[in-house]
Coordinates of C-alpha atoms and ligand atoms in Angstrom, one line a residue:
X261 CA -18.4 -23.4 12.8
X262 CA -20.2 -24.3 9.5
X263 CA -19.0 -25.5 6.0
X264 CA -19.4 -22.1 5.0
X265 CA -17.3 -20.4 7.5
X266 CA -14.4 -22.4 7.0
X267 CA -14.7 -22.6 3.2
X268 CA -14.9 -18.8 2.6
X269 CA -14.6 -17.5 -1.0
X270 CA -10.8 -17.3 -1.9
X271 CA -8.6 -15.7 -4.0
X272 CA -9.1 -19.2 -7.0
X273 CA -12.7 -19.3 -6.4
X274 CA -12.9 -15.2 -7.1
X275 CA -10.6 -15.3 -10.2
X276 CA -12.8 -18.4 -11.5
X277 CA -15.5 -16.1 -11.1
X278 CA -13.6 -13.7 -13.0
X279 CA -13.2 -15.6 -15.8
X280 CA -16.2 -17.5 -16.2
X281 CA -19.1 -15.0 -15.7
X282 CA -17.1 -11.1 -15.9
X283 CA -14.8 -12.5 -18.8
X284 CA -12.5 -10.1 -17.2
X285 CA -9.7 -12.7 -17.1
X286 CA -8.1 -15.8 -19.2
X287 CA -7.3 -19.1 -17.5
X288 CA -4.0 -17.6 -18.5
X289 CA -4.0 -14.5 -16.3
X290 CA -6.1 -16.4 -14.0
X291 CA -3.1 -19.0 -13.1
X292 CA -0.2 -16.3 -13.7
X293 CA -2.1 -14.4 -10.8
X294 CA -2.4 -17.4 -8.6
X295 CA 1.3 -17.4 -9.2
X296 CA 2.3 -13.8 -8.0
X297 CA -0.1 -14.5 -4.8
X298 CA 1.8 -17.6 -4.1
X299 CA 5.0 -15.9 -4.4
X300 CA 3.8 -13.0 -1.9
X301 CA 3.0 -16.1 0.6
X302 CA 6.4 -16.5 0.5
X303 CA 7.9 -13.2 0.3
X304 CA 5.6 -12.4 3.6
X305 CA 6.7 -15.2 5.4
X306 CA 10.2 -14.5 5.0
X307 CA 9.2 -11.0 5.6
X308 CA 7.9 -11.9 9.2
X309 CA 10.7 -13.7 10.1
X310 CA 13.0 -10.7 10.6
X311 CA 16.6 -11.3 11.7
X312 CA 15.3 -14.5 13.1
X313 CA 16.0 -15.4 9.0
X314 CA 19.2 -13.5 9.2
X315 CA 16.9 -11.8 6.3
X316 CA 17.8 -7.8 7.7
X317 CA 20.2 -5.8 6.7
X318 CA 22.0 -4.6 3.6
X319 CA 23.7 -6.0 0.6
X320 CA 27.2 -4.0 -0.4
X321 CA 25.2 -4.1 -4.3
X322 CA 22.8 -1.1 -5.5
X323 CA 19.9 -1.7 -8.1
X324 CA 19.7 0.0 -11.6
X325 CA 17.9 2.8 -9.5
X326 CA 21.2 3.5 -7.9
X327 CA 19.4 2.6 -4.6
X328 CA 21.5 -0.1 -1.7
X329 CA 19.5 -3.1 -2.1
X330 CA 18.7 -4.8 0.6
X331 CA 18.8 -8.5 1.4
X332 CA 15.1 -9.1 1.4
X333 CA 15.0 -6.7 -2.2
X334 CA 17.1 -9.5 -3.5
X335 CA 15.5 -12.7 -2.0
X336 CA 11.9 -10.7 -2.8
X337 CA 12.9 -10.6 -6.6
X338 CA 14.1 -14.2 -6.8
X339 CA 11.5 -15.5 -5.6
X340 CA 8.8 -13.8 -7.7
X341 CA 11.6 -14.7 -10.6
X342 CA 11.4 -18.7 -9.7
X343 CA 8.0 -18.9 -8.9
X344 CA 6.9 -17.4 -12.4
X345 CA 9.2 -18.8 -14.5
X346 CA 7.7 -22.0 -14.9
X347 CA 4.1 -21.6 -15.6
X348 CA 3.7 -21.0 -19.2
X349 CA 2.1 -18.1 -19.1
X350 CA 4.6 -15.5 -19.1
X351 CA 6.8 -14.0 -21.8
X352 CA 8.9 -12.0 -19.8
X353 CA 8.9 -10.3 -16.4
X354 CA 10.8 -6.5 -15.6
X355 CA 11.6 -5.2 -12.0
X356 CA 12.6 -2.5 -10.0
X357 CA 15.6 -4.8 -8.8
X358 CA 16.7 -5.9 -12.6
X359 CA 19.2 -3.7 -15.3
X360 CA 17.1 -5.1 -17.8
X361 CA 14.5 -7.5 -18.8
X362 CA 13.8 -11.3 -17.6
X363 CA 12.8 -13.8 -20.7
X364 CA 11.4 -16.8 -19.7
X365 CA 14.4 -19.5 -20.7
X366 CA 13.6 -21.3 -23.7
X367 CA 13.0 -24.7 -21.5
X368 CA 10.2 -23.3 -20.3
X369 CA 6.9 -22.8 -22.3
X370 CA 6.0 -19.1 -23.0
X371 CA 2.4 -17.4 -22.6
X372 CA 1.4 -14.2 -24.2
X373 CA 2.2 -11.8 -20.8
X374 CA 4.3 -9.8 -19.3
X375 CA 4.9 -9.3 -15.3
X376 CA 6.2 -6.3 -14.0
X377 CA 7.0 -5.4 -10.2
X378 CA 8.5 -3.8 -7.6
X379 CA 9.7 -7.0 -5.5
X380 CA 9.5 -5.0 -1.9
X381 CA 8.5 -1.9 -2.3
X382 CA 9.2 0.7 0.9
X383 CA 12.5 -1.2 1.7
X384 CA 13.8 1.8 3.9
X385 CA 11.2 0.5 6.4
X386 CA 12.1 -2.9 6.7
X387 CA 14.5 -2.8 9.4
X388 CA 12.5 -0.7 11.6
X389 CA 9.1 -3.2 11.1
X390 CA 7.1 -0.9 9.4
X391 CA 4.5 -2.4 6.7
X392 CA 6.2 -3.2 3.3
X393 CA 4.4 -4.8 -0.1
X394 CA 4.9 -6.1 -3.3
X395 CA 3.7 -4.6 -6.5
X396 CA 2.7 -5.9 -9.4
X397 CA 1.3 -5.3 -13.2
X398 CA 0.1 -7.5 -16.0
X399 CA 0.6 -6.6 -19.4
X400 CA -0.2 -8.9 -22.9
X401 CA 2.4 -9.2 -25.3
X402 CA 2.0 -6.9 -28.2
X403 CA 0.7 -8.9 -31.2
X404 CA 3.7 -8.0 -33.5
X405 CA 6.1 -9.3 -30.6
X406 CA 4.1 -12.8 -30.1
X407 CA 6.4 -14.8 -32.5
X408 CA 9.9 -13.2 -31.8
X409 CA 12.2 -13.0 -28.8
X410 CA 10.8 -10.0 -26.2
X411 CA 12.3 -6.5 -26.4
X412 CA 12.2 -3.6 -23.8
X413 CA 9.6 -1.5 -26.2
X414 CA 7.2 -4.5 -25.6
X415 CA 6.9 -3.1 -22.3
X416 CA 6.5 0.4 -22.7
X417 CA 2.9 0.6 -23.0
X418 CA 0.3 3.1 -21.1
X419 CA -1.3 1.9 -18.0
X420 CA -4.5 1.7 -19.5
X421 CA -3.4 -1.4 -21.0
X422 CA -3.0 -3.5 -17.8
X423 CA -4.7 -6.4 -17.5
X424 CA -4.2 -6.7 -14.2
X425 CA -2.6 -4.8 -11.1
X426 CA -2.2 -5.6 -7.4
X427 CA -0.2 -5.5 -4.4
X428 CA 0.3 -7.7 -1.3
X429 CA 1.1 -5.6 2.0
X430 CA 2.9 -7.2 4.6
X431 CA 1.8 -5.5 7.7
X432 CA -0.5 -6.5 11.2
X433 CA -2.5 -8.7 8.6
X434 CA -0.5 -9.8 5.4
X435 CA -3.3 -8.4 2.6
X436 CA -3.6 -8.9 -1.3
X437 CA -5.5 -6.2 -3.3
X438 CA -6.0 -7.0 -6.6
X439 CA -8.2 -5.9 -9.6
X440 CA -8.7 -7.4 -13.5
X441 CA -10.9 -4.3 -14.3
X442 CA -13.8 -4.9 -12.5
X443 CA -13.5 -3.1 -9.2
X444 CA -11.2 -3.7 -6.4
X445 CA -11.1 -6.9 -4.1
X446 CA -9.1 -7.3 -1.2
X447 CA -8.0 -10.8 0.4
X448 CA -6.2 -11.3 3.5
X449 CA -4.3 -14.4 4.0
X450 CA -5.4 -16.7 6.4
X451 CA -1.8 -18.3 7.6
X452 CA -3.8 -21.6 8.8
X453 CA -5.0 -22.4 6.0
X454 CA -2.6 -20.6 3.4
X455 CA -5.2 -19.1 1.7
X456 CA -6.3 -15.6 0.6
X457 CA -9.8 -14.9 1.8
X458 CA -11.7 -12.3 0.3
X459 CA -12.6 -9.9 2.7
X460 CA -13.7 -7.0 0.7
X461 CA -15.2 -7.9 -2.6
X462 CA -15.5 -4.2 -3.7
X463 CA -13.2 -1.4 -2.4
X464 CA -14.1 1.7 -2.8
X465 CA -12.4 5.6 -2.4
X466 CA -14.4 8.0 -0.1
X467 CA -14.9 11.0 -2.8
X468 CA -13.6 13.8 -0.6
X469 CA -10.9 14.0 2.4
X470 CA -8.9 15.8 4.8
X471 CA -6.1 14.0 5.6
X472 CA -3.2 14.1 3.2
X473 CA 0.5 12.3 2.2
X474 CA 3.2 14.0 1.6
X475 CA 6.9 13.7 2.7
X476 CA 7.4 16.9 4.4
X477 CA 10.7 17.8 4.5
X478 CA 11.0 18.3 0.7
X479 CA 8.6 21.6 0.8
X480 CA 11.7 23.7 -0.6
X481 CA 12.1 21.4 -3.3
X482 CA 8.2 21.6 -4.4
X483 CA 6.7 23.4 -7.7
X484 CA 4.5 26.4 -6.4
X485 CA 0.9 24.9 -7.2
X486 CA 2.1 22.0 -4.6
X487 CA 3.4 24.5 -2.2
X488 CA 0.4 26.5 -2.3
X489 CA -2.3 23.5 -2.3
X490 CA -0.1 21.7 1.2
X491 CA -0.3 25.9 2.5
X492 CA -4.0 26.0 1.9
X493 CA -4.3 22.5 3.8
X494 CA -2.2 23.5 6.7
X495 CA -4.3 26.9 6.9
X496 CA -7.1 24.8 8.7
X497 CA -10.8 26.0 8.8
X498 CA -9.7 29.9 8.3
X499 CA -8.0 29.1 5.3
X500 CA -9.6 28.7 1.7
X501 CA -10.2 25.2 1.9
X502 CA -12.0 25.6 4.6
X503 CA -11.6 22.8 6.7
X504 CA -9.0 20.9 9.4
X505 CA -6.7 18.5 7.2
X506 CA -4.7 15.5 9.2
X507 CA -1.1 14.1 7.8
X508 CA 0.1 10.9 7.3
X509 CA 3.2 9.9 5.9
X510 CA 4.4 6.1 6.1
X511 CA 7.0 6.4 3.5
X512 CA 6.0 2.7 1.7
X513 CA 3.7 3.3 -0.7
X514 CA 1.8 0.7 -0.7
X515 CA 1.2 1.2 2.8
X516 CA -0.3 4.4 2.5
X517 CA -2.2 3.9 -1.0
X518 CA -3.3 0.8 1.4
X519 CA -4.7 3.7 3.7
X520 CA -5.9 5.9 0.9
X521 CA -8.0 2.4 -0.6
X522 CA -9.4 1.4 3.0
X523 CA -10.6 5.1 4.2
X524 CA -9.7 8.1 1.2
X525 CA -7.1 10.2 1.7
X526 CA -4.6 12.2 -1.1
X527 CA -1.3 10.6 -1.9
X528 CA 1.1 13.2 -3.3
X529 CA 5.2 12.4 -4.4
X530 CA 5.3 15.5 -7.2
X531 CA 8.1 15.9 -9.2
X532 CA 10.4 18.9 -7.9
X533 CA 13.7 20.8 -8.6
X534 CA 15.7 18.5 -7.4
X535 CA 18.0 16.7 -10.3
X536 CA 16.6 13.7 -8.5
X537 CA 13.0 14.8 -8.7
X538 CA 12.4 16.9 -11.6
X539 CA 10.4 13.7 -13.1
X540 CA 9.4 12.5 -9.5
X541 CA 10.5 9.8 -7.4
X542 CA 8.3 7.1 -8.0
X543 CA 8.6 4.7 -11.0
X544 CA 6.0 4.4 -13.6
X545 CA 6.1 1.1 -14.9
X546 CA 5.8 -1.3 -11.4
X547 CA 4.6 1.6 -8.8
X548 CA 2.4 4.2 -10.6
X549 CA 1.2 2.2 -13.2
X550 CA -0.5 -0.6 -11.0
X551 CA -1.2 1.7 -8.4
X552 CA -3.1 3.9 -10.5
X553 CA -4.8 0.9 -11.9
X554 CA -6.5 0.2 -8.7
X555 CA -7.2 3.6 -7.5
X556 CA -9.1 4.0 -10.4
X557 CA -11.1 0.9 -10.2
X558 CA -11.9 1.8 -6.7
X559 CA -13.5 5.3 -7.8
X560 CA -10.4 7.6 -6.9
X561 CA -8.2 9.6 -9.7
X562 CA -4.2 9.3 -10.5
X563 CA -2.5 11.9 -11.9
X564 CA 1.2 13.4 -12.7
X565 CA 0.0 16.9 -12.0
X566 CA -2.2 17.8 -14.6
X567 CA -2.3 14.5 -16.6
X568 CA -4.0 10.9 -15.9
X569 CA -0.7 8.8 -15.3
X570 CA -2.6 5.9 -16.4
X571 CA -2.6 7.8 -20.1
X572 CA 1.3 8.4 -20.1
X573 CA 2.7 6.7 -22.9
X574 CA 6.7 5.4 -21.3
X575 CA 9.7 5.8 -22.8
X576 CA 11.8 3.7 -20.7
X577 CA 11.3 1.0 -18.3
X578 CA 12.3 2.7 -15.5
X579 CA 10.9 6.4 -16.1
X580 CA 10.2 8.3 -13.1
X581 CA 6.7 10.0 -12.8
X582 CA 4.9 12.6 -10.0
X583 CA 1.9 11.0 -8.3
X584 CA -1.0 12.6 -7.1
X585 CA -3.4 9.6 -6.4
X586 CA -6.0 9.4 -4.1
X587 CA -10.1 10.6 -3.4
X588 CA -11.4 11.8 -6.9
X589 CA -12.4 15.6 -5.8
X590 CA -9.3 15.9 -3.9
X591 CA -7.3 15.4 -6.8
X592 CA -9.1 17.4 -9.1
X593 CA -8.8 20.2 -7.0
X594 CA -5.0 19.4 -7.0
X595 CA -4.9 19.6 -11.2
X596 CA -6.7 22.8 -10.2
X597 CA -3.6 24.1 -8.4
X598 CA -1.5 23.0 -11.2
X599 CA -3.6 24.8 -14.4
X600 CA -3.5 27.8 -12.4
X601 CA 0.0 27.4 -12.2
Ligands
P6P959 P1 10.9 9.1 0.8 C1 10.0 3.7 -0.9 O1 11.4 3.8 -1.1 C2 9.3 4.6 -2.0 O2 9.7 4.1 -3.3 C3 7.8 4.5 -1.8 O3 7.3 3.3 -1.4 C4 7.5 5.6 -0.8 O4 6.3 6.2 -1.0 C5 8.7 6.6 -1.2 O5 9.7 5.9 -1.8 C6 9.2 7.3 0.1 O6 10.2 8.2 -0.3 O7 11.6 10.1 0.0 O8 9.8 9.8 1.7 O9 11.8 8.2 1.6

């Protein structure tokens, strides 16, 4: 084994990288990122442990989504709480798991971001040992707002104003996939050492696919251009798309943007007639935001239907929004479906 194979480029020598020769990041964002992928170390571990940490199960609480939180939901968005408080680079943070925003307490040094998440995204899964992940968003305070106590609104802003977006998965490997706006890298942690590896400095979306991800059993809930596009797929080679499509449909998102990032693929939770669907499922800020982020840096397309979700200006922290992410052509002819209404 040589120097080189045991001292493979990490996760701190990448960001260095990052900011020293792409400018793409501050030592700021640099450290605050170094932060979030420490705290995902953690999360993971505890992850892993199952209910050999007496970590399974379900808490007799629900989140602001009205959703029962589960034990590792809680410990997940402590300790991405604790381990960010600290640093002095962080204004506030905002969760999936939290009524309202976090400020960093006033014995603490403030930095000029903000840190959004989804602590453990896909939580249905984790008593049945499915993959599971983090998510996560960086924003920069608004200038007005840099010399007075954080509100909500400084949080509302479109996706396009990340500075960074990421997630950590927590499956057969435990992966981080990051990117600061230039292109995707992917790091898998190496649980000898501790450290992220990189083992894909530039991920990239296969243009066009035939396998789609969509949960199934809410066709009769669907808007017609989605009914007709998934009736089109299902046709197979006879049928105007002309081809065989394959379904996947893991039910944690990160898992299967995870797929869509490693081999294409179309990711689709529209909005439908439900009450609890007519803006979608997903959230904007800590789910479709990021996600959208990194799709995009990788070559693939994000949209609520007809518009790019990384244009959406929020309203609230914890707006819903449909998602139809994934390969670039493969999305477009999904707007198609929608304009023809
Ligand atoms: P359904 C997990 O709860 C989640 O927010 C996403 O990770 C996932 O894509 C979706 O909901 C699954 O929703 O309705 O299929 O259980």
């Amino acid at each position: 084994m040589t120097s080189e194979s045991v001292l493979k480029k990490n996760l701190t020598q990448y960001l260095v990288e990052q900011q020293r020769q792409k400018k793409t990041v501050t030592a700021d964002v640099r450290l605050l990122l170094e932060t979030v992928a420490r705290a995902c170390k953690a999360i993971g571990h505890a992850v892993s442990k199952g209910a050999l940490g007496g970590v399974l199960g379900s808490l007799d609480s629900e989140n602001v989504q009205g959703e029962v939180q589960k034990k590792l939901d809680v410990l997940s968005n402590e300790i991405l709480l604790e381990a960010n408080e600290w640093g002095g680079n962080l204004a506030a943070m905002a969760s999936e798991e939290m009524d309202t925003l976090h400020r960093i307490p006033d014995y603490y040094p403030k930095g000029e971001n903000l840190l959004l998440f989804d602590p453990l995204d896909g939580s249905s899964n984790i008593d049945v040992n499915v993959s599971i992940g983090t998510i996560f968003s960086v924003l920069s305070v608004p200038p007005e707002a840099r010399d007075r106590v954080i509100e909500e609104q400084d949080f509302l802003q479109p996706g396009v104003r990340q500075v960074a977006a990421g997630y950590a998965i927590y499956g057969p490997q435990t992966m981080l996939v990051l990117t600061v706006g230039d292109g995707v890298a992917a790091f898998t942690l190496d649980k000898e050492m501790g450290s992220w590896v990189l083992t894909t400095e530039r991920v990239t979306i296969p243009e066009d696919t035939a396998e789609f991800a969509i949960n199934m059993s809410n066709m009769r809930h669907w808007e017609a251009p989605v009914k007709r596009y998934i009736d089109d797929c299902l046709a197979g080679p006879e049928g105007p798309l002309g081809k065989s499509y394959n379904m996947r449909w893991i039910a944690s998102m990160v898992a299967d943007v995870h797929r869509i990032l490693t081999r294409g693929g179309i990711f689709m939770y529209p909005r439908d007639a439900r009450a609890s669907g007519r803006k979608g499922k997903l959230r904007l800020m800590y789910e479709a935001n990021p996600m959208s982020f990194l799709v995009e840096q990788a070559g693939g397309l994000s949209i609520d239907g007809t518009q790019r979700i990384l244009d959406v200006q929020p309203t609230e922290l914890h707006q819903r929004i449909g998602v139809i992410l994934g390969s670039r052509n493969e999305v477009e002819r999904v707007r198609q479906y929608h304009e023809q209404g």
